[in-house]
């Protein structure tokens, strides 16, 4: 699998098949599985004090991004990204 870089932009489809551009804002590997934190490019380009939406996606064996489908897995990934952000501050 190619290394996913922070700042990489790609397109995802929402539940209505509308294509949205997202940018990778962080990556983490937990127990051998790669995860990315992404946010909408449009939100990142706007200069605002409002919080931006961040989504976590799992990278499967084929290098494709897939949704995290278990609450336990989501909590584990969310916590790992929170720890990363805390270390950077």
PDB file of N, CA and C in Angstrom:
ATOM      1  N   UNK A   1       0.845  -1.192   0.000  1.00  0.00           N
ATOM      2  CA  UNK A   1       0.000   0.000   0.000  1.00  0.00           C
ATOM      3  C   UNK A   1       0.882   1.244   0.000  1.00  0.00           C
ATOM      4  N   UNK A   2       0.518   2.223  -0.808  1.00  0.00           N
ATOM      5  CA  UNK A   2       1.231   3.494  -0.820  1.00  0.00           C
ATOM      6  C   UNK A   2       0.947   4.243   0.462  1.00  0.00           C
ATOM      7  N   UNK A   3       1.928   4.995   0.912  1.00  0.00           N
ATOM      8  CA  UNK A   3       1.772   5.805   2.126  1.00  0.00           C
ATOM      9  C   UNK A   3       0.826   6.965   1.835  1.00  0.00           C
ATOM     10  N   UNK A   4      -0.125   7.157   2.708  1.00  0.00           N
ATOM     11  CA  UNK A   4      -1.072   8.267   2.577  1.00  0.00           C
ATOM     12  C   UNK A   4      -0.456   9.466   3.272  1.00  0.00           C
ATOM     13  N   UNK A   5      -0.431  10.584   2.590  1.00  0.00           N
ATOM     14  CA  UNK A   5       0.222  11.780   3.109  1.00  0.00           C
ATOM     15  C   UNK A   5      -0.800  12.785   3.630  1.00  0.00           C
ATOM     16  N   UNK A   6      -0.451  13.446   4.733  1.00  0.00           N
ATOM     17  CA  UNK A   6      -1.263  14.555   5.222  1.00  0.00           C
ATOM     18  C   UNK A   6      -1.251  15.628   4.145  1.00  0.00           C
ATOM     19  N   UNK A   7      -2.417  16.189   3.857  1.00  0.00           N
ATOM     20  CA  UNK A   7      -2.541  17.200   2.809  1.00  0.00           C
ATOM     21  C   UNK A   7      -3.050  16.635   1.502  1.00  0.00           C
ATOM     22  N   UNK A   8      -3.070  15.325   1.386  1.00  0.00           N
ATOM     23  CA  UNK A   8      -3.576  14.672   0.185  1.00  0.00           C
ATOM     24  C   UNK A   8      -5.078  14.942   0.065  1.00  0.00           C
ATOM     25  N   UNK A   9      -5.532  15.240  -1.139  1.00  0.00           N
ATOM     26  CA  UNK A   9      -6.950  15.535  -1.387  1.00  0.00           C
ATOM     27  C   UNK A   9      -7.519  14.439  -2.278  1.00  0.00           C
ATOM     28  N   UNK A  10      -8.696  13.960  -1.920  1.00  0.00           N
ATOM     29  CA  UNK A  10      -9.371  12.970  -2.750  1.00  0.00           C
ATOM     30  C   UNK A  10     -10.874  13.185  -2.671  1.00  0.00           C
ATOM     31  N   UNK A  11     -11.602  12.479  -3.512  1.00  0.00           N
ATOM     32  CA  UNK A  11     -13.051  12.642  -3.600  1.00  0.00           C
ATOM     33  C   UNK A  11     -13.747  11.419  -3.022  1.00  0.00           C
ATOM     34  N   UNK A  12     -14.766  11.674  -2.214  1.00  0.00           N
ATOM     35  CA  UNK A  12     -15.614  10.591  -1.704  1.00  0.00           C
ATOM     36  C   UNK A  12     -17.051  10.879  -2.119  1.00  0.00           C
ATOM     37  N   UNK A  13     -17.884   9.869  -2.110  1.00  0.00           N
ATOM     38  CA  UNK A  13     -19.304  10.036  -2.417  1.00  0.00           C
ATOM     39  C   UNK A  13     -20.099   9.879  -1.143  1.00  0.00           C
ATOM     40  N   UNK A  14     -21.069  10.787  -0.944  1.00  0.00           N
ATOM     41  CA  UNK A  14     -21.921  10.668   0.234  1.00  0.00           C
ATOM     42  C   UNK A  14     -23.080   9.725  -0.060  1.00  0.00           C
ATOM     43  N   UNK A  15     -24.001   9.625   0.892  1.00  0.00           N
ATOM     44  CA  UNK A  15     -25.116   8.693   0.730  1.00  0.00           C
ATOM     45  C   UNK A  15     -26.034   9.041  -0.443  1.00  0.00           C
ATOM     46  N   UNK A  16     -25.954  10.289  -0.934  1.00  0.00           N
ATOM     47  CA  UNK A  16     -26.764  10.703  -2.083  1.00  0.00           C
ATOM     48  C   UNK A  16     -25.971  10.644  -3.382  1.00  0.00           C
ATOM     49  N   UNK A  17     -24.791   9.975  -3.340  1.00  0.00           N
ATOM     50  CA  UNK A  17     -23.893   9.853  -4.484  1.00  0.00           C
ATOM     51  C   UNK A  17     -23.319  11.195  -4.938  1.00  0.00           C
ATOM     52  N   UNK A  18     -23.391  12.206  -4.063  1.00  0.00           N
ATOM     53  CA  UNK A  18     -22.788  13.495  -4.354  1.00  0.00           C
ATOM     54  C   UNK A  18     -21.305  13.398  -4.023  1.00  0.00           C
ATOM     55  N   UNK A  19     -20.459  13.876  -4.956  1.00  0.00           N
ATOM     56  CA  UNK A  19     -19.020  13.791  -4.728  1.00  0.00           C
ATOM     57  C   UNK A  19     -18.534  15.000  -3.929  1.00  0.00           C
ATOM     58  N   UNK A  20     -17.714  14.721  -2.924  1.00  0.00           N
ATOM     59  CA  UNK A  20     -17.195  15.759  -2.043  1.00  0.00           C
ATOM     60  C   UNK A  20     -15.685  15.610  -1.942  1.00  0.00           C
ATOM     61  N   UNK A  21     -14.967  16.748  -1.990  1.00  0.00           N
ATOM     62  CA  UNK A  21     -13.519  16.704  -1.838  1.00  0.00           C
ATOM     63  C   UNK A  21     -13.156  16.772  -0.369  1.00  0.00           C
ATOM     64  N   UNK A  22     -12.282  15.855   0.063  1.00  0.00           N
ATOM     65  CA  UNK A  22     -11.803  15.855   1.433  1.00  0.00           C
ATOM     66  C   UNK A  22     -10.278  15.868   1.416  1.00  0.00           C
ATOM     67  N   UNK A  23      -9.716  16.407   2.502  1.00  0.00           N
ATOM     68  CA  UNK A  23      -8.267  16.478   2.642  1.00  0.00           C
ATOM     69  C   UNK A  23      -7.845  15.690   3.875  1.00  0.00           C
ATOM     70  N   UNK A  24      -6.778  14.932   3.739  1.00  0.00           N
ATOM     71  CA  UNK A  24      -6.239  14.174   4.868  1.00  0.00           C
ATOM     72  C   UNK A  24      -5.570  15.154   5.823  1.00  0.00           C
ATOM     73  N   UNK A  25      -6.013  15.149   7.086  1.00  0.00           N
ATOM     74  CA  UNK A  25      -5.422  16.049   8.075  1.00  0.00           C
ATOM     75  C   UNK A  25      -4.629  15.290   9.136  1.00  0.00           C
ATOM     76  N   UNK A  26      -4.662  13.957   9.055  1.00  0.00           N
ATOM     77  CA  UNK A  26      -3.877  13.155   9.982  1.00  0.00           C
ATOM     78  C   UNK A  26      -3.974  11.691   9.630  1.00  0.00           C
ATOM     79  N   UNK A  27      -2.936  10.932  10.011  1.00  0.00           N
ATOM     80  CA  UNK A  27      -2.945   9.485   9.816  1.00  0.00           C
ATOM     81  C   UNK A  27      -2.454   8.818  11.094  1.00  0.00           C
ATOM     82  N   UNK A  28      -2.927   7.607  11.322  1.00  0.00           N
ATOM     83  CA  UNK A  28      -2.478   6.827  12.488  1.00  0.00           C
ATOM     84  C   UNK A  28      -2.618   5.351  12.141  1.00  0.00           C
ATOM     85  N   UNK A  29      -1.729   4.544  12.692  1.00  0.00           N
ATOM     86  CA  UNK A  29      -1.813   3.091  12.535  1.00  0.00           C
ATOM     87  C   UNK A  29      -2.057   2.486  13.910  1.00  0.00           C
ATOM     88  N   UNK A  30      -3.110   1.689  14.000  1.00  0.00           N
ATOM     89  CA  UNK A  30      -3.474   1.034  15.251  1.00  0.00           C
ATOM     90  C   UNK A  30      -3.569  -0.463  14.978  1.00  0.00           C
ATOM     91  N   UNK A  31      -2.779  -1.235  15.712  1.00  0.00           N
ATOM     92  CA  UNK A  31      -2.806  -2.692  15.594  1.00  0.00           C
ATOM     93  C   UNK A  31      -2.696  -3.149  14.136  1.00  0.00           C
ATOM     94  N   UNK A  32      -1.813  -2.491  13.371  1.00  0.00           N
ATOM     95  CA  UNK A  32      -1.564  -2.877  11.986  1.00  0.00           C
ATOM     96  C   UNK A  32      -2.549  -2.351  10.966  1.00  0.00           C
ATOM     97  N   UNK A  33      -3.543  -1.595  11.402  1.00  0.00           N
ATOM     98  CA  UNK A  33      -4.533  -1.028  10.485  1.00  0.00           C
ATOM     99  C   UNK A  33      -4.320   0.473  10.386  1.00  0.00           C
ATOM    100  N   UNK A  34      -4.308   0.990   9.143  1.00  0.00           N
ATOM    101  CA  UNK A  34      -4.132   2.425   8.920  1.00  0.00           C
ATOM    102  C   UNK A  34      -5.485   3.128   8.918  1.00  0.00           C
ATOM    103  N   UNK A  35      -5.491   4.315   9.527  1.00  0.00           N
ATOM    104  CA  UNK A  35      -6.686   5.153   9.567  1.00  0.00           C
ATOM    105  C   UNK A  35      -6.292   6.565   9.151  1.00  0.00           C
ATOM    106  N   UNK A  36      -7.260   7.293   8.582  1.00  0.00           N
ATOM    107  CA  UNK A  36      -7.025   8.692   8.237  1.00  0.00           C
ATOM    108  C   UNK A  36      -8.121   9.547   8.852  1.00  0.00           C
ATOM    109  N   UNK A  37      -7.737  10.761   9.218  1.00  0.00           N
ATOM    110  CA  UNK A  37      -8.709  11.773   9.628  1.00  0.00           C
ATOM    111  C   UNK A  37      -8.813  12.725   8.447  1.00  0.00           C
ATOM    112  N   UNK A  38     -10.029  12.983   7.998  1.00  0.00           N
ATOM    113  CA  UNK A  38     -10.233  13.869   6.855  1.00  0.00           C
ATOM    114  C   UNK A  38     -11.262  14.940   7.204  1.00  0.00           C
ATOM    115  N   UNK A  39     -11.202  16.022   6.459  1.00  0.00           N
ATOM    116  CA  UNK A  39     -12.202  17.078   6.583  1.00  0.00           C
ATOM    117  C   UNK A  39     -12.489  17.604   5.184  1.00  0.00           C
ATOM    118  N   UNK A  40     -13.640  18.219   5.025  1.00  0.00           N
ATOM    119  CA  UNK A  40     -14.004  18.766   3.721  1.00  0.00           C
ATOM    120  C   UNK A  40     -13.057  19.895   3.339  1.00  0.00           C
ATOM    121  N   UNK A  41     -12.548  19.858   2.111  1.00  0.00           N
ATOM    122  CA  UNK A  41     -11.631  20.890   1.616  1.00  0.00           C
ATOM    123  C   UNK A  41     -12.268  22.267   1.761  1.00  0.00           C
ATOM    124  N   UNK A  42     -13.545  22.350   1.434  1.00  0.00           N
ATOM    125  CA  UNK A  42     -14.267  23.627   1.514  1.00  0.00           C
ATOM    126  C   UNK A  42     -14.216  24.205   2.928  1.00  0.00           C
ATOM    127  N   UNK A  43     -14.398  23.347   3.942  1.00  0.00           N
ATOM    128  CA  UNK A  43     -14.353  23.806   5.332  1.00  0.00           C
ATOM    129  C   UNK A  43     -12.949  24.261   5.718  1.00  0.00           C
ATOM    130  N   UNK A  44     -11.940  23.548   5.243  1.00  0.00           N
ATOM    131  CA  UNK A  44     -10.564  23.885   5.588  1.00  0.00           C
ATOM    132  C   UNK A  44     -10.117  25.202   4.955  1.00  0.00           C
ATOM    133  N   UNK A  45     -10.693  25.549   3.800  1.00  0.00           N
ATOM    134  CA  UNK A  45     -10.297  26.767   3.108  1.00  0.00           C
ATOM    135  C   UNK A  45     -10.964  28.012   3.681  1.00  0.00           C
ATOM    136  N   UNK A  46     -12.086  27.832   4.353  1.00  0.00           N
ATOM    137  CA  UNK A  46     -12.787  28.968   4.949  1.00  0.00           C
ATOM    138  C   UNK A  46     -12.068  29.393   6.220  1.00  0.00           C
ATOM    139  N   UNK A  47     -11.852  30.687   6.363  1.00  0.00           N
ATOM    140  CA  UNK A  47     -11.253  31.188   7.589  1.00  0.00           C
ATOM    141  C   UNK A  47     -12.379  31.532   8.549  1.00  0.00           C
ATOM    142  N   UNK A  48     -12.558  30.656   9.533  1.00  0.00           N
ATOM    143  CA  UNK A  48     -13.648  30.830  10.474  1.00  0.00           C
ATOM    144  C   UNK A  48     -13.220  30.297  11.835  1.00  0.00           C
ATOM    145  N   UNK A  49     -13.892  30.766  12.866  1.00  0.00           N
ATOM    146  CA  UNK A  49     -13.600  30.291  14.216  1.00  0.00           C
ATOM    147  C   UNK A  49     -14.426  29.057  14.567  1.00  0.00           C
ATOM    148  N   UNK A  50     -15.340  28.688  13.669  1.00  0.00           N
ATOM    149  CA  UNK A  50     -16.200  27.540  13.936  1.00  0.00           C
ATOM    150  C   UNK A  50     -15.403  26.243  13.833  1.00  0.00           C
ATOM    151  N   UNK A  51     -15.847  25.243  14.579  1.00  0.00           N
ATOM    152  CA  UNK A  51     -15.216  23.926  14.488  1.00  0.00           C
ATOM    153  C   UNK A  51     -15.471  23.334  13.109  1.00  0.00           C
ATOM    154  N   UNK A  52     -14.510  22.556  12.640  1.00  0.00           N
ATOM    155  CA  UNK A  52     -14.702  21.865  11.367  1.00  0.00           C
ATOM    156  C   UNK A  52     -15.075  20.413  11.650  1.00  0.00           C
ATOM    157  N   UNK A  53     -15.791  19.816  10.708  1.00  0.00           N
ATOM    158  CA  UNK A  53     -16.157  18.413  10.832  1.00  0.00           C
ATOM    159  C   UNK A  53     -14.965  17.554  10.437  1.00  0.00           C
ATOM    160  N   UNK A  54     -14.660  16.584  11.266  1.00  0.00           N
ATOM    161  CA  UNK A  54     -13.574  15.644  10.987  1.00  0.00           C
ATOM    162  C   UNK A  54     -14.173  14.251  10.954  1.00  0.00           C
ATOM    163  N   UNK A  55     -13.759  13.497   9.953  1.00  0.00           N
ATOM    164  CA  UNK A  55     -14.248  12.130   9.780  1.00  0.00           C
ATOM    165  C   UNK A  55     -13.061  11.173   9.815  1.00  0.00           C
ATOM    166  N   UNK A  56     -13.270  10.006  10.370  1.00  0.00           N
ATOM    167  CA  UNK A  56     -12.238   8.979  10.408  1.00  0.00           C
ATOM    168  C   UNK A  56     -12.617   7.867   9.440  1.00  0.00           C
ATOM    169  N   UNK A  57     -11.655   7.446   8.643  1.00  0.00           N
ATOM    170  CA  UNK A  57     -11.868   6.364   7.694  1.00  0.00           C
ATOM    171  C   UNK A  57     -10.776   5.324   7.885  1.00  0.00           C
ATOM    172  N   UNK A  58     -11.126   4.082   7.631  1.00  0.00           N
ATOM    173  CA  UNK A  58     -10.165   2.986   7.705  1.00  0.00           C
ATOM    174  C   UNK A  58      -9.639   2.735   6.296  1.00  0.00           C
ATOM    175  N   UNK A  59      -8.365   2.354   6.198  1.00  0.00           N
ATOM    176  CA  UNK A  59      -7.773   1.997   4.917  1.00  0.00           C
ATOM    177  C   UNK A  59      -7.775   0.474   4.839  1.00  0.00           C
ATOM    178  N   UNK A  60      -8.483  -0.080   3.841  1.00  0.00           N
ATOM    179  CA  UNK A  60      -8.560  -1.537   3.740  1.00  0.00           C
ATOM    180  C   UNK A  60      -7.329  -2.109   3.029  1.00  0.00           C
ATOM    181  N   UNK A  61      -7.302  -3.433   2.846  1.00  0.00           N
ATOM    182  CA  UNK A  61      -6.143  -4.103   2.257  1.00  0.00           C
ATOM    183  C   UNK A  61      -5.842  -3.623   0.841  1.00  0.00           C
ATOM    184  N   UNK A  62      -6.856  -3.139   0.129  1.00  0.00           N
ATOM    185  CA  UNK A  62      -6.668  -2.662  -1.241  1.00  0.00           C
ATOM    186  C   UNK A  62      -6.271  -1.195  -1.297  1.00  0.00           C
ATOM    187  N   UNK A  63      -6.165  -0.547  -0.127  1.00  0.00           N
ATOM    188  CA  UNK A  63      -5.816   0.870  -0.099  1.00  0.00           C
ATOM    189  C   UNK A  63      -7.019   1.776  -0.262  1.00  0.00           C
ATOM    190  N   UNK A  64      -8.216   1.200  -0.212  1.00  0.00           N
ATOM    191  CA  UNK A  64      -9.443   1.992  -0.331  1.00  0.00           C
ATOM    192  C   UNK A  64      -9.878   2.471   1.053  1.00  0.00           C
ATOM    193  N   UNK A  65     -10.574   3.597   1.068  1.00  0.00           N
ATOM    194  CA  UNK A  65     -11.097   4.142   2.322  1.00  0.00           C
ATOM    195  C   UNK A  65     -12.475   3.562   2.576  1.00  0.00           C
ATOM    196  N   UNK A  66     -12.679   3.068   3.792  1.00  0.00           N
ATOM    197  CA  UNK A  66     -13.972   2.498   4.164  1.00  0.00           C
ATOM    198  C   UNK A  66     -14.403   3.077   5.502  1.00  0.00           C
ATOM    199  N   UNK A  67     -15.697   3.081   5.718  1.00  0.00           N
ATOM    200  CA  UNK A  67     -16.245   3.610   6.971  1.00  0.00           C
ATOM    201  C   UNK A  67     -15.881   2.692   8.129  1.00  0.00           C
ATOM    202  N   UNK A  68     -15.749   3.277   9.288  1.00  0.00           N
ATOM    203  CA  UNK A  68     -15.544   2.504  10.514  1.00  0.00           C
ATOM    204  C   UNK A  68     -16.926   2.119  11.007  1.00  0.00           C
ATOM    205  N   UNK A  69     -17.162   0.816  11.125  1.00  0.00           N
ATOM    206  CA  UNK A  69     -18.528   0.386  11.405  1.00  0.00           C
ATOM    207  C   UNK A  69     -18.796  -0.051  12.835  1.00  0.00           C
ATOM    208  N   UNK A  70     -17.791  -0.033  13.696  1.00  0.00           N
ATOM    209  CA  UNK A  70     -18.077  -0.394  15.085  1.00  0.00           C
ATOM    210  C   UNK A  70     -17.771   0.790  16.005  1.00  0.00           C
ATOM    211  N   UNK A  71     -18.611   0.947  17.018  1.00  0.00           N
ATOM    212  CA  UNK A  71     -18.416   2.046  17.967  1.00  0.00           C
ATOM    213  C   UNK A  71     -17.098   1.902  18.719  1.00  0.00           C
ATOM    214  N   UNK A  72     -16.738   0.662  19.068  1.00  0.00           N
ATOM    215  CA  UNK A  72     -15.482   0.432  19.786  1.00  0.00           C
ATOM    216  C   UNK A  72     -14.289   0.854  18.945  1.00  0.00           C
ATOM    217  N   UNK A  73     -14.311   0.477  17.661  1.00  0.00           N
ATOM    218  CA  UNK A  73     -13.217   0.839  16.759  1.00  0.00           C
ATOM    219  C   UNK A  73     -13.159   2.353  16.588  1.00  0.00           C
ATOM    220  N   UNK A  74     -14.313   2.995  16.440  1.00  0.00           N
ATOM    221  CA  UNK A  74     -14.355   4.448  16.286  1.00  0.00           C
ATOM    222  C   UNK A  74     -13.757   5.132  17.516  1.00  0.00           C
ATOM    223  N   UNK A  75     -14.139   4.673  18.701  1.00  0.00           N
ATOM    224  CA  UNK A  75     -13.620   5.272  19.939  1.00  0.00           C
ATOM    225  C   UNK A  75     -12.104   5.123  20.032  1.00  0.00           C
ATOM    226  N   UNK A  76     -11.595   3.968  19.639  1.00  0.00           N
ATOM    227  CA  UNK A  76     -10.166   3.700  19.675  1.00  0.00           C
ATOM    228  C   UNK A  76      -9.424   4.662  18.735  1.00  0.00           C
ATOM    229  N   UNK A  77      -9.953   4.839  17.522  1.00  0.00           N
ATOM    230  CA  UNK A  77      -9.330   5.717  16.533  1.00  0.00           C
ATOM    231  C   UNK A  77      -9.430   7.175  16.967  1.00  0.00           C
ATOM    232  N   UNK A  78     -10.596   7.572  17.443  1.00  0.00           N
ATOM    233  CA  UNK A  78     -10.805   8.944  17.904  1.00  0.00           C
ATOM    234  C   UNK A  78      -9.842   9.282  19.038  1.00  0.00           C
ATOM    235  N   UNK A  79      -9.684   8.364  19.967  1.00  0.00           N
ATOM    236  CA  UNK A  79      -8.795   8.565  21.097  1.00  0.00           C
ATOM    237  C   UNK A  79      -7.339   8.686  20.637  1.00  0.00           C
ATOM    238  N   UNK A  80      -6.941   7.862  19.682  1.00  0.00           N
ATOM    239  CA  UNK A  80      -5.566   7.911  19.165  1.00  0.00           C
ATOM    240  C   UNK A  80      -5.287   9.255  18.501  1.00  0.00           C
ATOM    241  N   UNK A  81      -6.244   9.775  17.732  1.00  0.00           N
ATOM    242  CA  UNK A  81      -6.056  11.083  17.100  1.00  0.00           C
ATOM    243  C   UNK A  81      -6.044  12.198  18.150  1.00  0.00           C
ATOM    244  N   UNK A  82      -6.894  12.075  19.172  1.00  0.00           N
ATOM    245  CA  UNK A  82      -6.893  13.071  20.258  1.00  0.00           C
ATOM    246  C   UNK A  82      -5.531  13.099  20.929  1.00  0.00           C
ATOM    247  N   UNK A  83      -4.952  11.924  21.176  1.00  0.00           N
ATOM    248  CA  UNK A  83      -3.626  11.842  21.797  1.00  0.00           C
ATOM    249  C   UNK A  83      -2.575  12.503  20.919  1.00  0.00           C
ATOM    250  N   UNK A  84      -2.659  12.285  19.605  1.00  0.00           N
ATOM    251  CA  UNK A  84      -1.706  12.896  18.669  1.00  0.00           C
ATOM    252  C   UNK A  84      -1.785  14.422  18.727  1.00  0.00           C
ATOM    253  N   UNK A  85      -3.003  14.944  18.737  1.00  0.00           N
ATOM    254  CA  UNK A  85      -3.206  16.395  18.761  1.00  0.00           C
ATOM    255  C   UNK A  85      -2.680  16.964  20.077  1.00  0.00           C
ATOM    256  N   UNK A  86      -2.933  16.282  21.180  1.00  0.00           N
ATOM    257  CA  UNK A  86      -2.467  16.728  22.485  1.00  0.00           C
ATOM    258  C   UNK A  86      -0.940  16.809  22.536  1.00  0.00           C
ATOM    259  N   UNK A  87      -0.263  15.831  21.917  1.00  0.00           N
ATOM    260  CA  UNK A  87       1.199  15.815  21.897  1.00  0.00           C
ATOM    261  C   UNK A  87       1.774  16.963  21.088  1.00  0.00           C
ATOM    262  N   UNK A  88       1.017  17.411  20.045  1.00  0.00           N
ATOM    263  CA  UNK A  88       1.503  18.477  19.166  1.00  0.00           C
ATOM    264  C   UNK A  88       1.345  19.849  19.805  1.00  0.00           C
ATOM    265  N   UNK A  89       0.444  19.965  20.761  1.00  0.00           N
ATOM    266  CA  UNK A  89       0.165  21.289  21.356  1.00  0.00           C
ATOM    267  C   UNK A  89       1.183  21.675  22.387  1.00  0.00           C
TER     268      UNK A  89
END
